[in-house]
CSV table of C-alpha atoms in Angstrom, one decimal:
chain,number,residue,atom,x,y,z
A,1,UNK,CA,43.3,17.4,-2.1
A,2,UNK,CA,46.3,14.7,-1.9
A,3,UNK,CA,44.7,11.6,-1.8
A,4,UNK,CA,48.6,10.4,-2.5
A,5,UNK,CA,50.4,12.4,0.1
A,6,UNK,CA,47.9,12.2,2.5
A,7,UNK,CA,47.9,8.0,2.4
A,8,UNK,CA,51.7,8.4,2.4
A,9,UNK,CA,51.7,10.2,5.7
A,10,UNK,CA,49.3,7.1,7.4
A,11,UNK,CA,52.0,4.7,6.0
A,12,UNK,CA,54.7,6.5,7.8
A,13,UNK,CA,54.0,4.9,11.6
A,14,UNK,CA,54.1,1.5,10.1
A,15,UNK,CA,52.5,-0.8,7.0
A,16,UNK,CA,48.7,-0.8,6.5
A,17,UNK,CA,46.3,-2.1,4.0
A,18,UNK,CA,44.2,-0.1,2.2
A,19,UNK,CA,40.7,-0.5,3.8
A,20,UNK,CA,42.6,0.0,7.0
A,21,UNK,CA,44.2,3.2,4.9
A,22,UNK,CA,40.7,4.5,4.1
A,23,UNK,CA,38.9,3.9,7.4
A,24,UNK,CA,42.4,6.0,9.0
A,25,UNK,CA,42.1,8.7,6.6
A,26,UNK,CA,38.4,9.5,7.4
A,27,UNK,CA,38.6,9.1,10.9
A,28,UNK,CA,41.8,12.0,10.3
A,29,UNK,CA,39.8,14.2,8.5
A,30,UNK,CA,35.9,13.3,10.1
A,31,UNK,CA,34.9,11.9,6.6
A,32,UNK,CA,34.4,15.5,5.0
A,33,UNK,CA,36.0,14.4,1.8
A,34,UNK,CA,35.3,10.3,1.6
A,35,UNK,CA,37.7,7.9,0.0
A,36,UNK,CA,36.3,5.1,-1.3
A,37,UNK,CA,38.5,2.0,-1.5
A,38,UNK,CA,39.1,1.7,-5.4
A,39,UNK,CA,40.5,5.2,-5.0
A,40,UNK,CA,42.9,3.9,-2.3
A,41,UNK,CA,44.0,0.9,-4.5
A,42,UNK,CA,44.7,3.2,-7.4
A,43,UNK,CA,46.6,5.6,-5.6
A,44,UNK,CA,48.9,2.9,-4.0
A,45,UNK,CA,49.6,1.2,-7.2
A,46,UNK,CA,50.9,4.4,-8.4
A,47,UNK,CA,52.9,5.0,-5.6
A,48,UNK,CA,54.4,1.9,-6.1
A,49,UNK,CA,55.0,2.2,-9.4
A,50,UNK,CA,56.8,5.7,-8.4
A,51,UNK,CA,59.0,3.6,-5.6
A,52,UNK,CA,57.3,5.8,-2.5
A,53,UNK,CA,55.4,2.5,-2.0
A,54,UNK,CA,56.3,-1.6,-1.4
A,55,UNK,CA,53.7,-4.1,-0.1
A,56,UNK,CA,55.1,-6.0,2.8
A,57,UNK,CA,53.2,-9.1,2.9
A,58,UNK,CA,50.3,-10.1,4.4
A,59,UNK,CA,48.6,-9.8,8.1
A,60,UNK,CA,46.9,-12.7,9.3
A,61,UNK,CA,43.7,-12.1,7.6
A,62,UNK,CA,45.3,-11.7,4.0
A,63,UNK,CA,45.3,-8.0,3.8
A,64,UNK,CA,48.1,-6.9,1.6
A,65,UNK,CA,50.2,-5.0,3.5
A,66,UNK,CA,52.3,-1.8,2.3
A,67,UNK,CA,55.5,0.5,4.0
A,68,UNK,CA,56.6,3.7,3.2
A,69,UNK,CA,59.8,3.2,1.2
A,70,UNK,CA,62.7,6.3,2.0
A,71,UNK,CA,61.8,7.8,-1.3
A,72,UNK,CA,58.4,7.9,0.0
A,73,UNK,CA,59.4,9.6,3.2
A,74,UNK,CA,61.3,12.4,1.2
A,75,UNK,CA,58.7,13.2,-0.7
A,76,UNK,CA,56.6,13.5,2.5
A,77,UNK,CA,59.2,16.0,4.2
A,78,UNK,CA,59.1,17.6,0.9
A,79,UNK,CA,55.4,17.7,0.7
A,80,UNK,CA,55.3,19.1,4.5
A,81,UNK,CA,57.9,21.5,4.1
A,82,UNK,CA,56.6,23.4,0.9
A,83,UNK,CA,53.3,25.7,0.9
A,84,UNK,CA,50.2,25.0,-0.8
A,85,UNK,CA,50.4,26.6,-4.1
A,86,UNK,CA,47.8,29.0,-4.5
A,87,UNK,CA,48.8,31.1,-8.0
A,88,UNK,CA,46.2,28.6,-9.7
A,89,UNK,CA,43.2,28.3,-7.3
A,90,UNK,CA,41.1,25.5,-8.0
A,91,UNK,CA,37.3,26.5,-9.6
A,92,UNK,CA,35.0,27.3,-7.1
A,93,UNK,CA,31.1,26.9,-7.9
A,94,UNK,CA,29.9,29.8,-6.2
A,95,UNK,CA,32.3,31.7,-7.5
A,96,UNK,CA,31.7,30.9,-11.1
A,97,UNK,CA,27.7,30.9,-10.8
A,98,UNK,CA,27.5,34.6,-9.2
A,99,UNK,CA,29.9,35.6,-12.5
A,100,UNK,CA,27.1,34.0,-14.6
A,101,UNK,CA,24.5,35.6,-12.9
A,102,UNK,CA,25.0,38.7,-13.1
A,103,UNK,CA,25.5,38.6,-17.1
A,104,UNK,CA,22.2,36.4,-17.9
A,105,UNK,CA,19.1,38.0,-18.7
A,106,UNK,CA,16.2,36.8,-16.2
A,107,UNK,CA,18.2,35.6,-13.5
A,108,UNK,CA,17.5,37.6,-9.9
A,109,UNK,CA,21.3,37.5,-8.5
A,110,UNK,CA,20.5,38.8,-5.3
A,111,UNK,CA,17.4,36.2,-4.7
A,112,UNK,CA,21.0,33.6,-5.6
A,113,UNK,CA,22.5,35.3,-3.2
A,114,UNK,CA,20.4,35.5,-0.6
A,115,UNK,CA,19.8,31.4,-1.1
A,116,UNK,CA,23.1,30.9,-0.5
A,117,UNK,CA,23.8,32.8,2.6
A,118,UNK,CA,20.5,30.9,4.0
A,119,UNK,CA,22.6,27.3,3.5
A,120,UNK,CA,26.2,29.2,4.3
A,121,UNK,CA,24.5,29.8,7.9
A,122,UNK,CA,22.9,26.7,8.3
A,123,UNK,CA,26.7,25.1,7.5
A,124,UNK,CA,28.1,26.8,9.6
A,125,UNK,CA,25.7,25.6,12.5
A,126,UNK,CA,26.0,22.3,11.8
A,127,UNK,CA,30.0,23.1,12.0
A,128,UNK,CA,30.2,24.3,15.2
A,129,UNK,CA,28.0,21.7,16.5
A,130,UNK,CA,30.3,19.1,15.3
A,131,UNK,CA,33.3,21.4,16.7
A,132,UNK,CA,32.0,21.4,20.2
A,133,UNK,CA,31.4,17.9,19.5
A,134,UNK,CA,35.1,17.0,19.1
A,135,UNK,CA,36.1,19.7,22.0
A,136,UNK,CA,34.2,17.1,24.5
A,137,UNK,CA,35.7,14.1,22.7
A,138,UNK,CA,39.4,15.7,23.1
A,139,UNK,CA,38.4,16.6,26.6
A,140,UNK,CA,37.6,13.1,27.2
A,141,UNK,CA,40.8,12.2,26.6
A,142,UNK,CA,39.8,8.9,24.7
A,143,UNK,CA,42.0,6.5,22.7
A,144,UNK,CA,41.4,8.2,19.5
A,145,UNK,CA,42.3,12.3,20.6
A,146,UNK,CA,44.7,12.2,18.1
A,147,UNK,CA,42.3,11.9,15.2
A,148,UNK,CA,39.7,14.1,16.9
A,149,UNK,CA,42.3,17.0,17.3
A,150,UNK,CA,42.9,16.2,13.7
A,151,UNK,CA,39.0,16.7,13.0
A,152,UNK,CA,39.2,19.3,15.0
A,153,UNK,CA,41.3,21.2,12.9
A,154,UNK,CA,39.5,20.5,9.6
A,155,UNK,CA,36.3,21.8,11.2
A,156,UNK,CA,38.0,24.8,12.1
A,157,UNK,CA,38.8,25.6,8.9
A,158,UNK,CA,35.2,24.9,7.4
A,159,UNK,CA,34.3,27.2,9.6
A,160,UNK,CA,36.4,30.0,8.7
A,161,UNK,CA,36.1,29.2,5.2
A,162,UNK,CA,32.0,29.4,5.6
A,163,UNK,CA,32.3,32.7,7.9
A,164,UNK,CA,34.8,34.0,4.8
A,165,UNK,CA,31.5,32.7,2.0
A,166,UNK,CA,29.2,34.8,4.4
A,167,UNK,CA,31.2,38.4,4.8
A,168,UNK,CA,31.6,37.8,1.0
A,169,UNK,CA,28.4,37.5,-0.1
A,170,UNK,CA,27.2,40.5,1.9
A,171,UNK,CA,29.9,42.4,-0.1
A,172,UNK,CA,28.7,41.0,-3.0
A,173,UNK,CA,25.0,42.4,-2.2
A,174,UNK,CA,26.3,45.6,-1.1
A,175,UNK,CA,28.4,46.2,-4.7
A,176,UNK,CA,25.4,45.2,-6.9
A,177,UNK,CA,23.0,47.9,-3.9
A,178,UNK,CA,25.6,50.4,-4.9
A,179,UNK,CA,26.0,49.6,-8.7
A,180,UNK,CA,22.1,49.7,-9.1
A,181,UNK,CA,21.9,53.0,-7.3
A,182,UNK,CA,24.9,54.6,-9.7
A,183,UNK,CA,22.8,53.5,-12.5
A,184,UNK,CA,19.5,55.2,-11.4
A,185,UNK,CA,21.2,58.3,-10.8
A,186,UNK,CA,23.4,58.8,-14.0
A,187,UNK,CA,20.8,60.5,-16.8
A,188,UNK,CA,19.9,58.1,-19.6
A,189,UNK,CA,22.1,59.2,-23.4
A,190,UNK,CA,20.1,61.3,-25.4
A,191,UNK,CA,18.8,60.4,-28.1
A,192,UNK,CA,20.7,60.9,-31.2
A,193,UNK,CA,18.7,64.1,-32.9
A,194,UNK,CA,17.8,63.1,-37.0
A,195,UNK,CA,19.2,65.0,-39.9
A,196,UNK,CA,18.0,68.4,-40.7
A,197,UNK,CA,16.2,67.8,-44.1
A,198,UNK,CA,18.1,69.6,-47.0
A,199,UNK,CA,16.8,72.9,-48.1
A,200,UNK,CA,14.1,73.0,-50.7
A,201,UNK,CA,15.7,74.6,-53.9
A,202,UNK,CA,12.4,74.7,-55.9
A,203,UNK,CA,12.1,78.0,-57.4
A,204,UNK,CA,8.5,80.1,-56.8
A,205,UNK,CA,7.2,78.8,-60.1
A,206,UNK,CA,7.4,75.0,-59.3
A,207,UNK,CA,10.7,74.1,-60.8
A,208,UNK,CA,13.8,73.7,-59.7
A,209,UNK,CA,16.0,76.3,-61.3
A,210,UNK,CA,18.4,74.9,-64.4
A,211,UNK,CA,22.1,75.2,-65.1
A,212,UNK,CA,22.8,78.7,-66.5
């Protein structure tokens, strides 16, 4: 996530402090990834320090105030114009645990499974509660519909992102089903048959015979 591009784009309608910055960005995004304000503060004075960034005074309660500067704004276009890079995706838990799984002795992958796509579901409830939620809020037509459309968004893609978790882990299931069967069928190796023992050369009297 761009914390940096993302504060940028709030600073482009006009200056803002950086509470005011925080309290914006998670009423954009309905709080699903929380900025705290030491985050905030950081990011500006790097932004600053890059020139994409000026403070503008103060309001009339002594918030520092900051403005986009026309570096900042390129970088935004920029930002807005290119896709998200996706040739190094960023780890994903699941992901990584499921590869564990499946290679550590003691470990019932499909009972992981299985706990997963119980709390997938229940996500995804909660989801679309909060979508319909934001439906009647835009259907209001209340002073904040810009920031619920933007929520609306977000949730959308939690939700397609959970129903994506969901089909995957029943394909996940079904390969290990069809794995487990191929290994039950196939015959075990046989075992490796021992040496034949070397002939007995002891001659009919008891010895073995002598060089001529």
């Amino acid at each position: 996530m761009s914390i940096r591009h993302g504060l940028l784009a709030l600073l482009e309608p006009g200056p803002r402090y950086g509470s005011q910055l925080r309290s914006e960005f998670e009423s954009r995004t309905g709080a699903t990834w929380p900025l705290n304000v030491g985050q905030v503060y950081t990011t500006l004075g790097r932004l600053e320090r890059d020139g994409m960034v000026a403070q503008d005074g103060e309001d009339e309660a002594g918030h520092t105030l900051y403005v986009i500067t026309d570096k900042g704004r390129a970088e935004l276009r920029q930002w807005f114009a290119a896709p998200v890079d996706r040739s190094s995706p960023p780890r994903d838990e699941l992901a990584i645990k499921l590869a564990m799984a499946v290679g550590t002795p003691g470990v019932d992958i499909r009972s992981v499974i299985q706990s997963q796509r119980r709390h997938s579901v229940k996500a995804m409830q909660d989801y679309t509660r909060l979508k319909a939620q934001a439906l009647a809020a835009i259907e209001s037509g209340g002073s904040q519909e810009r920031d619920d459309v933007a929520w609306l968004l977000v949730l959308e893609q939690l939700i397609f992102q959970t129903e994506a978790e969901a089909r995957w882990l029943d394909h996940c299931e079904m390969r290990l089903t069809r794995l487990s069967a191929a290994a039950r069928q196939d015959p075990p190796p046989a075992a490796p048959r021992a040496p034949s023992p070397a002939p007995d050369r002891t001659s009919a009297s008891g010895r073995r015979p002598g060089p001529a």
